[in-house]
Coordinates of C-alpha atoms and ligand atoms in Angstrom, one line a residue:
X1 CA 29.9 19.3 15.5
X2 CA 32.4 19.2 12.8
X3 CA 32.6 15.3 12.8
X4 CA 29.8 14.0 10.7
X5 CA 30.4 10.4 11.9
X6 CA 30.0 11.6 15.4
X7 CA 26.6 13.2 14.7
X8 CA 25.5 10.0 13.0
X9 CA 26.4 7.8 15.9
X10 CA 24.6 10.3 18.4
X11 CA 21.4 10.4 16.1
X12 CA 21.3 6.5 15.5
X13 CA 21.9 5.7 19.1
X14 CA 19.1 8.2 20.3
X15 CA 16.7 6.9 17.6
X16 CA 17.4 3.3 18.6
X17 CA 17.4 3.8 22.4
X18 CA 14.8 6.7 22.8
X19 CA 13.0 7.5 19.5
X20 CA 13.3 11.0 20.2
X21 CA 16.1 13.8 20.5
X22 CA 16.8 17.5 20.4
X23 CA 18.7 19.3 17.7
X24 CA 20.6 22.5 18.3
X25 CA 22.8 24.6 15.8
X26 CA 20.4 23.3 13.1
X27 CA 20.7 26.4 11.1
X28 CA 17.0 27.7 11.4
X29 CA 17.3 31.4 12.6
X30 CA 16.1 31.7 16.1
X31 CA 14.0 34.9 15.1
X32 CA 12.1 32.7 12.5
X33 CA 11.2 30.3 15.3
X34 CA 10.0 33.0 17.3
X35 CA 8.0 34.5 14.5
X36 CA 6.4 31.0 13.8
X37 CA 5.4 30.9 17.5
X38 CA 4.2 34.5 17.4
X39 CA 1.8 34.2 14.5
X40 CA 0.4 30.9 15.7
X41 CA -0.3 32.5 19.1
X42 CA -2.0 35.3 17.5
X43 CA -4.3 33.0 15.6
X44 CA -5.3 31.2 18.6
X45 CA -6.0 34.4 20.4
X46 CA -8.5 35.4 17.8
X47 CA -12.2 35.2 19.0
X48 CA -13.7 31.7 18.6
X49 CA -16.0 32.6 15.7
X50 CA -12.9 33.7 13.6
X51 CA -11.1 30.5 14.3
X52 CA -14.2 28.5 13.3
X53 CA -13.8 29.9 9.9
X54 CA -11.0 27.4 9.4
X55 CA -12.9 24.5 11.1
X56 CA -12.2 21.2 9.8
X57 CA -15.2 20.5 7.4
X58 CA -17.7 18.1 9.2
X59 CA -17.3 14.6 7.8
X60 CA -14.1 15.4 5.9
X61 CA -11.8 12.5 5.5
X62 CA -8.7 14.7 5.5
X63 CA -7.2 16.1 8.6
X64 CA -6.7 19.8 7.8
X65 CA -8.4 22.5 9.6
X66 CA -9.1 23.9 13.1
X67 CA -10.5 21.6 15.7
X68 CA -11.4 21.7 19.4
X69 CA -11.2 18.7 21.7
X70 CA -11.5 20.6 24.8
X71 CA -13.9 18.8 27.1
X72 CA -13.9 15.4 25.2
X73 CA -13.2 12.3 27.2
X74 CA -10.4 9.9 26.7
X75 CA -10.0 6.9 29.2
X76 CA -11.6 9.0 31.9
X77 CA -9.5 12.0 31.4
X78 CA -10.6 15.1 29.7
X79 CA -8.9 16.3 26.6
X80 CA -7.7 19.9 26.9
X81 CA -6.2 20.9 23.5
X82 CA -7.3 22.8 20.4
X83 CA -5.4 22.4 17.2
X84 CA -4.9 23.5 13.7
X85 CA -3.6 21.3 10.9
X86 CA -2.4 22.4 7.3
X87 CA 0.1 21.2 4.9
X88 CA 3.2 23.4 4.2
X89 CA 5.0 21.4 1.6
X90 CA 5.2 20.2 -1.3
X91 CA 3.5 23.2 -2.9
X92 CA 1.1 20.9 -5.0
X93 CA -0.5 19.8 -1.6
X94 CA -1.0 23.0 0.1
X95 CA -4.6 24.1 0.7
X96 CA -4.4 27.8 1.4
X97 CA -8.1 27.7 2.7
X98 CA -6.7 26.2 5.9
X99 CA -4.0 28.8 6.4
X100 CA -5.1 31.8 8.6
X101 CA -5.3 35.0 6.9
X102 CA -5.0 36.7 10.3
X103 CA -2.3 37.7 11.4
X104 CA -1.4 38.8 7.9
X105 CA 2.2 37.7 8.1
X106 CA 1.0 34.1 9.0
X107 CA 1.6 32.8 5.4
X108 CA 5.0 34.4 4.8
X109 CA 6.3 33.2 8.0
X110 CA 5.0 29.6 7.4
X111 CA 6.4 29.5 3.9
X112 CA 9.8 30.6 5.2
X113 CA 9.6 28.1 8.0
X114 CA 8.7 25.2 5.4
X115 CA 11.8 26.1 3.4
X116 CA 14.1 26.1 6.4
X117 CA 12.7 23.0 8.0
X118 CA 13.2 21.1 4.6
X119 CA 17.0 21.6 4.8
X120 CA 17.1 20.3 8.5
X121 CA 14.9 17.2 7.4
X122 CA 17.0 16.4 4.5
X123 CA 20.2 16.2 6.7
X124 CA 18.3 14.0 9.2
X125 CA 17.1 11.6 6.7
X126 CA 20.7 11.3 5.3
X127 CA 22.2 10.8 8.8
X128 CA 19.4 8.4 9.7
X129 CA 20.1 6.4 6.7
X130 CA 24.0 6.4 7.1
X131 CA 23.2 5.3 10.7
X132 CA 21.7 2.2 9.5
X133 CA 24.8 1.5 7.4
X134 CA 22.9 2.4 4.1
X135 CA 23.5 4.9 1.3
X136 CA 22.5 8.5 2.3
X137 CA 19.3 8.6 0.1
X138 CA 17.9 5.3 0.9
X139 CA 15.6 6.0 3.9
X140 CA 14.2 9.3 2.3
X141 CA 13.4 7.4 -0.8
X142 CA 11.8 4.7 1.1
X143 CA 9.4 7.3 2.8
X144 CA 8.3 8.9 -0.4
X145 CA 11.3 11.0 -1.5
X146 CA 10.3 14.5 -2.9
X147 CA 6.7 13.5 -2.4
X148 CA 7.0 13.4 1.5
X149 CA 4.2 15.7 2.8
X150 CA 5.0 18.3 5.4
X151 CA 1.9 18.5 7.7
X152 CA 2.0 21.4 10.2
X153 CA 0.0 21.1 13.5
X154 CA -0.3 23.7 16.1
X155 CA -1.3 22.5 19.5
X156 CA -2.8 24.9 21.9
X157 CA -3.3 23.8 25.4
X158 CA -4.8 26.5 27.6
X159 CA -4.4 26.7 31.4
X160 CA -6.4 24.0 33.2
X161 CA -7.8 24.4 36.7
X162 CA -7.6 20.5 37.4
X163 CA -4.5 19.3 35.3
X164 CA -4.7 16.0 37.4
X165 CA -7.9 15.3 35.5
X166 CA -6.6 16.1 32.1
X167 CA -4.2 15.2 29.3
X168 CA -3.2 17.5 26.6
X169 CA -2.6 14.7 24.2
X170 CA -3.1 11.1 25.4
X171 CA 0.0 8.7 25.1
X172 CA 0.6 7.6 21.4
X173 CA 3.3 7.1 18.8
X174 CA 3.2 9.4 15.8
X175 CA 2.0 7.9 12.5
X176 CA 4.7 9.9 10.6
X177 CA 8.1 9.0 9.4
X178 CA 9.4 11.6 11.8
X179 CA 8.2 14.7 13.5
X180 CA 9.9 17.9 13.9
X181 CA 8.5 19.9 16.9
X182 CA 9.0 23.4 18.2
X183 CA 7.7 23.8 21.8
X184 CA 7.1 26.9 23.8
X185 CA 8.6 27.5 27.0
X186 CA 5.9 25.7 29.0
X187 CA 6.9 22.3 30.0
X188 CA 4.6 19.3 29.2
X189 CA 6.0 16.8 26.7
X190 CA 6.8 13.4 28.3
X191 CA 8.4 10.5 26.9
X192 CA 7.8 6.7 28.1
X193 CA 11.1 4.9 28.7
X194 CA 12.0 1.8 30.7
X195 CA 8.5 2.1 32.5
X196 CA 8.7 5.7 33.4
X197 CA 7.4 8.9 32.0
X198 CA 10.2 11.4 31.5
X199 CA 10.0 15.2 31.1
X200 CA 11.4 16.5 27.9
X201 CA 13.8 19.4 28.8
X202 CA 13.0 22.8 27.3
X203 CA 16.0 24.1 25.3
X204 CA 15.2 27.5 23.7
X205 CA 15.4 27.3 19.9
X206 CA 16.0 23.6 19.7
X207 CA 14.0 21.1 17.6
X208 CA 12.5 18.1 19.0
X209 CA 12.6 15.2 16.7
X210 CA 10.3 12.2 17.2
X211 CA 10.9 9.0 15.3
X212 CA 7.4 8.0 14.1
X213 CA 5.9 4.7 13.1
X214 CA 7.0 4.8 9.5
X215 CA 10.7 5.0 10.3
X216 CA 10.4 2.1 12.7
X217 CA 8.9 0.1 9.9
X218 CA 11.5 1.1 7.3
X219 CA 14.3 0.4 9.7
X220 CA 12.7 -2.9 10.5
X221 CA 12.6 -2.0 14.2
X222 CA 16.2 -0.7 14.5
X223 CA 14.8 2.8 15.3
X224 CA 11.9 2.9 17.7
X225 CA 8.9 5.2 17.3
X226 CA 8.7 7.0 20.7
X227 CA 5.6 6.7 23.0
X228 CA 4.8 10.2 24.3
X229 CA 2.0 12.3 25.8
X230 CA 1.5 15.8 27.1
X231 CA 0.3 17.3 30.4
X232 CA -1.3 20.6 30.8
X233 CA -0.4 23.6 33.3
X234 CA -2.6 25.1 35.8
X235 CA -1.7 28.7 35.1
X236 CA 0.2 28.9 31.7
X237 CA -0.8 28.2 28.1
X238 CA 1.3 25.5 26.5
X239 CA 1.8 25.5 22.7
X240 CA 3.8 23.3 20.3
X241 CA 4.4 23.3 16.5
X242 CA 5.0 19.7 15.2
X243 CA 5.5 19.2 11.5
X244 CA 4.7 15.6 10.6
X245 CA 6.7 14.2 7.7
X246 CA 4.2 11.8 6.0
X247 CA 4.5 9.6 2.9
X248 CA 1.8 10.1 0.2
X249 CA -1.3 8.1 1.1
X250 CA -0.9 5.7 -1.8
X251 CA 2.8 5.3 -1.1
X252 CA 3.7 1.7 0.2
X253 CA 6.1 1.6 3.2
X254 CA 7.7 -1.5 4.3
X255 CA 11.1 -2.7 5.8
X256 CA 13.9 -1.5 3.5
X257 CA 15.0 -4.5 1.6
X258 CA 18.7 -3.7 2.1
X259 CA 18.1 -4.5 5.8
X260 CA 16.7 -8.0 5.3
X261 CA 18.2 -11.3 4.6
X262 CA 17.2 -15.0 5.4
X263 CA 18.5 -14.4 9.0
X264 CA 16.7 -11.3 9.5
X265 CA 13.0 -11.4 8.3
X266 CA 10.8 -8.4 7.9
X267 CA 9.1 -7.5 11.4
X268 CA 6.3 -5.4 9.5
X269 CA 4.1 -5.8 6.6
X270 CA 4.4 -3.3 3.6
X271 CA 1.4 -1.2 3.5
X272 CA 0.0 2.0 1.9
X273 CA 0.4 4.7 4.3
X274 CA -3.4 5.5 4.1
X275 CA -4.2 1.9 5.1
X276 CA -1.9 2.1 8.0
X277 CA -3.4 5.3 9.3
X278 CA -7.0 3.6 8.9
X279 CA -6.0 0.6 10.9
X280 CA -4.4 2.7 13.5
X281 CA -7.2 5.0 13.7
X282 CA -9.8 2.1 13.9
X283 CA -7.7 0.2 16.2
X284 CA -7.5 -2.8 13.7
X285 CA -4.4 -5.0 13.6
X286 CA -1.7 -3.9 11.1
Ligands
LIG301 C1 1.3 15.5 18.9 C2 2.1 15.5 20.0 C3 3.3 16.8 21.6 C4 3.6 18.2 22.2 O1 0.6 16.4 18.6 O2 1.3 14.4 18.2 O3 2.5 14.5 20.5 O4 4.6 18.6 22.7 N1 2.4 16.8 20.6 O5 2.5 19.1 22.1
LIG302 NI1 2.8 13.1 18.9

């Protein structure tokens, strides 16, 4: 849309009312998105032993690597997803040991996607910041600036004979600042709003943007982290490619001071991102 103020309003309203929205005409070539999906699918189609080469090291604190949760129990429902995590940006935080060598084009495609997704993310940070009535760079700087880490995850949800006993991913909000997700054509993502689970519509080539916990905190609750989950399909394999935009672990995130005054107190405690993650993971109070 040619009118930037219009886009800012749409994005700010969606982030306030839903915490999630889809972006079209974002500038990432459709054939690059298709290549990203293709190389990810080829990796997950490899024999189990080959995927295990990239397994998350046992006992590792970091999240990177291949993992299988198929068969695990969550609240009486079976988990039904495999995943691969690896960072794609900034260059200094990339561990190539977790990037598949097969298919051979995996690396080049992911490098290209990282560069393209950065351009979109910078625009989103700018517009979300302006949507709060702030200078364009305030939100991104408050989230770690150029040190924000781009964590790629591939979710792989194979067909499941009993979808009624299963969840792909149990309901949660993302820990991230925001998450930029490419889905495949098999529906499954659901969003909780006004007491109901609502299916996300599949729009070919669109990016699904989730507001995560850290933007909710930075905006002092003006933008909402979206509660979401995924279902699985009886016949088809669902896949998705979220990129989580995370502050560095030591970076302290708290409500932006520009949004506070004596009448508007902070609703959240400033906290190192790694401490926030620890508390959420162990279900401790923030
Ligand atoms: C996640 C997630 C949604 C999806 O991995 O955090 O919410 O559509 N995935 O797969
Ligand atoms: Ni999520």
